[in-house]
Tab-separated table of C-alpha atoms in Angstrom:
chain	number	residue	atom	x	y	z
A	180	UNK	CA	57.485	-20.932	2.940
A	181	UNK	CA	58.978	-18.963	5.840
A	182	UNK	CA	62.273	-19.500	7.576
A	183	UNK	CA	60.565	-21.105	10.568
A	184	UNK	CA	58.762	-23.579	8.299
A	185	UNK	CA	62.047	-24.574	6.671
A	186	UNK	CA	63.647	-25.021	10.076
A	187	UNK	CA	60.971	-27.378	11.358
A	188	UNK	CA	60.737	-29.339	8.121
A	189	UNK	CA	64.474	-29.813	8.248
A	190	UNK	CA	64.108	-31.692	11.521
A	191	UNK	CA	61.867	-34.259	9.839
A	192	UNK	CA	63.929	-35.181	6.807
A	193	UNK	CA	64.178	-38.817	7.891
A	194	UNK	CA	60.566	-39.350	6.855
A	195	UNK	CA	58.303	-38.559	3.944
A	196	UNK	CA	55.688	-36.569	5.836
A	197	UNK	CA	53.879	-35.494	2.679
A	198	UNK	CA	52.842	-32.221	4.302
A	199	UNK	CA	54.147	-29.236	6.177
A	200	UNK	CA	53.109	-30.815	9.450
A	201	UNK	CA	56.132	-31.967	11.437
A	202	UNK	CA	54.172	-34.161	13.846
A	203	UNK	CA	53.185	-36.724	11.220
A	204	UNK	CA	54.857	-39.382	9.111
A	205	UNK	CA	53.202	-40.495	5.875
A	206	UNK	CA	54.098	-44.025	4.869
A	207	UNK	CA	54.361	-44.284	1.083
A	208	UNK	CA	55.526	-46.869	-1.440
A	209	UNK	CA	58.934	-45.210	-1.414
A	210	UNK	CA	59.188	-44.793	2.357
A	211	UNK	CA	57.143	-47.683	3.678
A	212	UNK	CA	58.602	-48.471	7.123
A	213	UNK	CA	59.220	-46.817	10.462
A	214	UNK	CA	60.535	-48.222	13.735
A	215	UNK	CA	58.479	-47.487	16.837
A	216	UNK	CA	61.382	-48.720	18.923
A	217	UNK	CA	63.831	-46.199	17.468
A	218	UNK	CA	61.232	-43.465	17.999
A	219	UNK	CA	60.949	-44.387	21.661
A	220	UNK	CA	57.271	-45.145	20.998
A	221	UNK	CA	57.129	-48.896	21.675
A	222	UNK	CA	55.348	-48.568	25.037
A	223	UNK	CA	51.903	-47.570	26.230
A	224	UNK	CA	48.756	-47.795	24.136
A	225	UNK	CA	49.113	-47.450	20.376
A	226	UNK	CA	45.906	-45.955	18.964
A	227	UNK	CA	44.978	-46.908	15.373
A	228	UNK	CA	42.181	-44.857	13.842
A	229	UNK	CA	40.200	-45.261	10.616
A	230	UNK	CA	38.613	-42.080	9.340
A	231	UNK	CA	36.832	-41.816	6.015
A	232	UNK	CA	34.401	-39.797	3.960
A	233	UNK	CA	32.953	-39.923	0.479
A	234	UNK	CA	34.942	-38.242	-2.277
A	235	UNK	CA	33.501	-34.832	-3.099
A	236	UNK	CA	33.729	-35.636	-6.825
A	237	UNK	CA	30.983	-38.220	-6.291
A	238	UNK	CA	28.434	-35.718	-5.092
A	239	UNK	CA	25.446	-35.947	-7.408
A	240	UNK	CA	24.634	-33.423	-10.089
A	241	UNK	CA	21.718	-31.706	-8.291
A	242	UNK	CA	23.746	-31.318	-5.126
A	243	UNK	CA	26.716	-29.961	-7.072
A	244	UNK	CA	24.461	-27.360	-8.654
A	245	UNK	CA	23.124	-26.510	-5.209
A	246	UNK	CA	26.654	-25.906	-3.988
A	247	UNK	CA	27.257	-23.521	-6.872
A	248	UNK	CA	24.125	-21.571	-6.003
A	249	UNK	CA	24.683	-21.753	-2.240
A	250	UNK	CA	28.459	-21.906	-1.692
A	251	UNK	CA	28.138	-21.747	2.102
A	252	UNK	CA	26.814	-25.315	2.022
A	253	UNK	CA	30.391	-26.354	1.304
A	254	UNK	CA	31.184	-25.432	4.902
A	255	UNK	CA	29.166	-28.398	6.141
A	256	UNK	CA	31.281	-31.214	7.633
A	257	UNK	CA	32.362	-33.789	4.991
A	258	UNK	CA	30.461	-36.574	6.744
A	259	UNK	CA	27.209	-34.623	6.391
A	260	UNK	CA	27.693	-34.099	2.669
A	261	UNK	CA	29.107	-37.591	2.246
A	262	UNK	CA	25.951	-39.370	3.311
A	263	UNK	CA	23.265	-37.585	1.326
A	264	UNK	CA	20.704	-39.507	-0.664
A	265	UNK	CA	22.742	-39.028	-3.824
A	266	UNK	CA	25.649	-41.054	-2.454
A	267	UNK	CA	26.215	-44.791	-2.553
A	268	UNK	CA	25.827	-46.456	0.848
A	269	UNK	CA	29.282	-47.483	2.084
A	270	UNK	CA	30.258	-48.890	5.466
A	271	UNK	CA	34.012	-49.129	6.029
A	272	UNK	CA	35.130	-51.236	8.980
A	273	UNK	CA	38.454	-51.492	10.776
A	274	UNK	CA	39.892	-54.787	11.999
A	275	UNK	CA	43.122	-56.692	12.452
A	276	UNK	CA	44.592	-60.151	12.348
A	277	UNK	CA	46.930	-60.894	15.232
A	278	UNK	CA	49.547	-63.517	15.975
A	279	UNK	CA	51.164	-63.806	19.399
A	280	UNK	CA	54.591	-65.221	20.163
A	281	UNK	CA	53.006	-68.296	21.783
A	282	UNK	CA	51.315	-69.176	18.470
A	283	UNK	CA	47.854	-67.845	19.318
A	284	UNK	CA	46.136	-66.365	16.262
A	285	UNK	CA	42.834	-64.602	15.771
A	286	UNK	CA	40.951	-61.584	14.510
A	287	UNK	CA	39.606	-58.403	16.098
A	288	UNK	CA	36.677	-56.884	14.183
A	289	UNK	CA	33.054	-55.712	14.536
A	290	UNK	CA	31.710	-58.888	12.875
A	291	UNK	CA	30.761	-61.408	15.527
A	292	UNK	CA	31.537	-58.938	18.299
A	293	UNK	CA	35.206	-59.957	18.291
A	294	UNK	CA	36.387	-56.802	20.041
A	295	UNK	CA	39.470	-58.199	21.781
A	296	UNK	CA	40.994	-57.206	25.128
A	297	UNK	CA	43.535	-54.516	25.969
A	298	UNK	CA	44.918	-55.910	29.259
A	299	UNK	CA	44.854	-59.622	28.448
A	300	UNK	CA	45.710	-61.558	25.268
A	301	UNK	CA	45.588	-60.522	22.480
A	302	UNK	CA	46.323	-57.059	24.010
A	303	UNK	CA	44.308	-55.542	21.155
A	304	UNK	CA	40.926	-53.862	21.588
A	305	UNK	CA	38.459	-52.434	19.060
A	306	UNK	CA	36.442	-49.498	20.308
A	307	UNK	CA	33.128	-48.971	18.565
A	308	UNK	CA	31.774	-49.488	15.062
A	309	UNK	CA	31.341	-46.341	12.973
A	310	UNK	CA	28.794	-47.004	10.217
A	311	UNK	CA	28.544	-43.425	8.998
A	312	UNK	CA	32.074	-42.090	8.494
A	313	UNK	CA	31.830	-39.764	11.497
A	314	UNK	CA	34.634	-37.486	12.599
A	315	UNK	CA	35.768	-39.901	15.317
A	316	UNK	CA	35.908	-42.925	13.014
A	317	UNK	CA	36.820	-46.374	14.367
A	318	UNK	CA	39.734	-47.076	16.684
A	319	UNK	CA	41.860	-50.069	17.653
A	320	UNK	CA	44.096	-49.922	20.725
A	321	UNK	CA	47.246	-52.040	21.065
A	322	UNK	CA	48.881	-52.416	24.487
A	323	UNK	CA	52.582	-52.139	23.637
A	324	UNK	CA	53.566	-52.710	27.250
A	325	UNK	CA	53.044	-56.359	26.251
A	326	UNK	CA	54.964	-56.003	22.989
A	327	UNK	CA	57.136	-59.036	23.825
A	328	UNK	CA	54.001	-61.188	23.530
A	329	UNK	CA	53.029	-59.772	20.118
A	330	UNK	CA	54.536	-61.295	16.979
A	331	UNK	CA	52.590	-59.438	14.276
A	332	UNK	CA	49.384	-57.504	13.721
A	333	UNK	CA	47.889	-56.884	10.283
A	334	UNK	CA	45.493	-53.929	10.283
A	335	UNK	CA	42.865	-54.087	7.542
A	336	UNK	CA	39.814	-52.189	6.289
A	337	UNK	CA	36.841	-53.839	4.613
A	338	UNK	CA	33.422	-52.965	3.236
A	339	UNK	CA	30.688	-54.795	5.114
A	340	UNK	CA	27.716	-56.091	3.135
A	341	UNK	CA	27.503	-53.162	0.737
A	342	UNK	CA	28.487	-52.259	-2.814
A	343	UNK	CA	32.294	-52.237	-3.253
A	344	UNK	CA	33.208	-48.571	-3.403
A	345	UNK	CA	36.770	-47.992	-2.220
A	346	UNK	CA	37.138	-45.768	-5.273
A	347	UNK	CA	34.381	-43.487	-3.967
A	348	UNK	CA	35.810	-43.007	-0.494
A	349	UNK	CA	38.714	-41.070	0.889
A	350	UNK	CA	40.031	-43.109	3.823
A	351	UNK	CA	43.063	-42.722	6.032
A	352	UNK	CA	44.413	-44.965	8.763
A	353	UNK	CA	46.412	-43.101	11.401
A	354	UNK	CA	48.596	-44.602	14.123
A	355	UNK	CA	49.027	-42.520	17.269
A	356	UNK	CA	51.967	-43.843	19.348
A	357	UNK	CA	52.357	-42.865	22.979
A	358	UNK	CA	55.386	-40.802	21.966
A	359	UNK	CA	56.537	-39.097	18.775
A	360	UNK	CA	54.749	-38.249	15.518
A	361	UNK	CA	51.581	-39.911	14.288
A	362	UNK	CA	51.869	-42.279	11.311
A	363	UNK	CA	49.461	-41.910	8.389
A	364	UNK	CA	48.558	-44.345	5.592
A	365	UNK	CA	46.180	-43.104	2.917
A	366	UNK	CA	43.892	-45.420	0.924
A	367	UNK	CA	43.571	-43.293	-2.184
A	368	UNK	CA	44.263	-45.913	-4.849
A	369	UNK	CA	41.283	-46.602	-7.136
A	370	UNK	CA	40.120	-50.211	-6.761
A	371	UNK	CA	36.370	-50.075	-7.471
A	372	UNK	CA	35.720	-53.812	-7.096
A	373	UNK	CA	37.841	-54.421	-3.985
A	374	UNK	CA	36.112	-55.312	-0.731
A	375	UNK	CA	39.101	-55.436	1.611
A	376	UNK	CA	42.479	-53.794	2.021
A	377	UNK	CA	45.484	-54.851	4.089
A	378	UNK	CA	46.689	-51.466	5.321
A	379	UNK	CA	49.632	-51.816	7.672
A	380	UNK	CA	51.683	-54.533	9.385
A	381	UNK	CA	53.005	-54.078	12.919
A	382	UNK	CA	55.705	-56.676	13.479
A	383	UNK	CA	58.198	-57.605	16.161
A	384	UNK	CA	61.461	-58.078	14.252
A	385	UNK	CA	64.238	-59.293	16.571
A	386	UNK	CA	62.927	-57.183	19.404
A	387	UNK	CA	62.335	-54.101	17.252
A	388	UNK	CA	58.741	-53.044	16.687
A	389	UNK	CA	58.338	-52.124	13.024
A	390	UNK	CA	55.398	-50.496	11.229
A	391	UNK	CA	55.224	-51.310	7.500
A	392	UNK	CA	52.825	-49.972	4.898
A	393	UNK	CA	50.989	-52.677	2.939
A	394	UNK	CA	47.952	-51.124	1.144
A	395	UNK	CA	47.046	-54.305	-0.740
A	396	UNK	CA	43.476	-54.406	-2.045
A	397	UNK	CA	41.714	-57.744	-2.528
A	398	UNK	CA	38.351	-58.640	-4.016
A	399	UNK	CA	37.289	-60.932	-1.189
A	400	UNK	CA	36.977	-60.567	2.552
A	401	UNK	CA	39.120	-61.403	5.570
A	402	UNK	CA	39.652	-64.978	4.438
A	403	UNK	CA	41.461	-63.745	1.340
A	404	UNK	CA	43.692	-61.502	3.453
A	405	UNK	CA	44.369	-64.522	5.663
A	406	UNK	CA	45.523	-66.580	2.689
A	407	UNK	CA	47.623	-63.706	1.344
A	408	UNK	CA	49.538	-63.395	4.611
A	409	UNK	CA	49.434	-67.036	5.729
A	410	UNK	CA	47.457	-66.710	8.961
A	411	UNK	CA	45.665	-70.061	8.682
A	412	UNK	CA	42.366	-69.308	10.445
A	413	UNK	CA	38.974	-70.897	9.793
A	414	UNK	CA	36.467	-68.481	8.247
A	415	UNK	CA	32.728	-68.351	7.712
A	416	UNK	CA	29.904	-65.889	7.272
A	417	UNK	CA	29.667	-63.408	10.155
A	418	UNK	CA	27.215	-60.666	11.101
A	419	UNK	CA	27.302	-57.435	13.064
A	420	UNK	CA	25.598	-58.695	16.190
A	421	UNK	CA	26.444	-60.462	19.408
A	422	UNK	CA	26.274	-63.774	17.565
A	423	UNK	CA	27.833	-65.021	14.350
A	424	UNK	CA	27.331	-68.091	12.229
A	425	UNK	CA	31.080	-68.576	12.092
A	426	UNK	CA	34.150	-66.660	12.987
A	427	UNK	CA	37.920	-66.742	12.846
A	428	UNK	CA	39.555	-69.026	15.385
A	429	UNK	CA	42.998	-70.099	16.332
A	430	UNK	CA	45.352	-71.404	13.745
């Protein structure tokens, strides 16, 4: 490590970045919280991105042999290799539960087309539904210019209508504030039977906007996350279309 590297790393000692990059904060079990307010990042649009790919160790035997014979195939993007016929079909989705200061509660997610709104309540908007682990992933936007109206937001990831396979994916949720370093939460724990994971809580604590790592895997779906965190919504079976049999409502 050069002198310049040591200098820049020294400026980031308040956080456990987990890498040489100085523009990122990795939330871990040991260092699980960061204040957006203290970072001067509690305004503008907060971008929350889910990006994932299949673990390379799960590439099938024939493909692994092919890589040994043709090493340049390893230069293919991870999402190309991660969705070959030898891989299990996995569809990770990003969503969030929200609670506003006026008591309004609900969910933003692809199921049921509950995509939210960025300029009106709940001031949370989901952009797109990535079913293939592409480079862009899935993104939620939170309008922090209305942070006084937001009480808490629980960001979660779930596997929609496929074989549980969190243990076969490498997923990361990254928060991009309008100012300061990005915040990263990795989902690398092995929970092969889990279908959902509460990833991060964004909470207004006495006027200070806090980001707290959760990473709690559950074996059910959003309803189980609701019960775990006491949201109190009504849940039913939903589908990825413009209509749903049932969906989360107000508490």
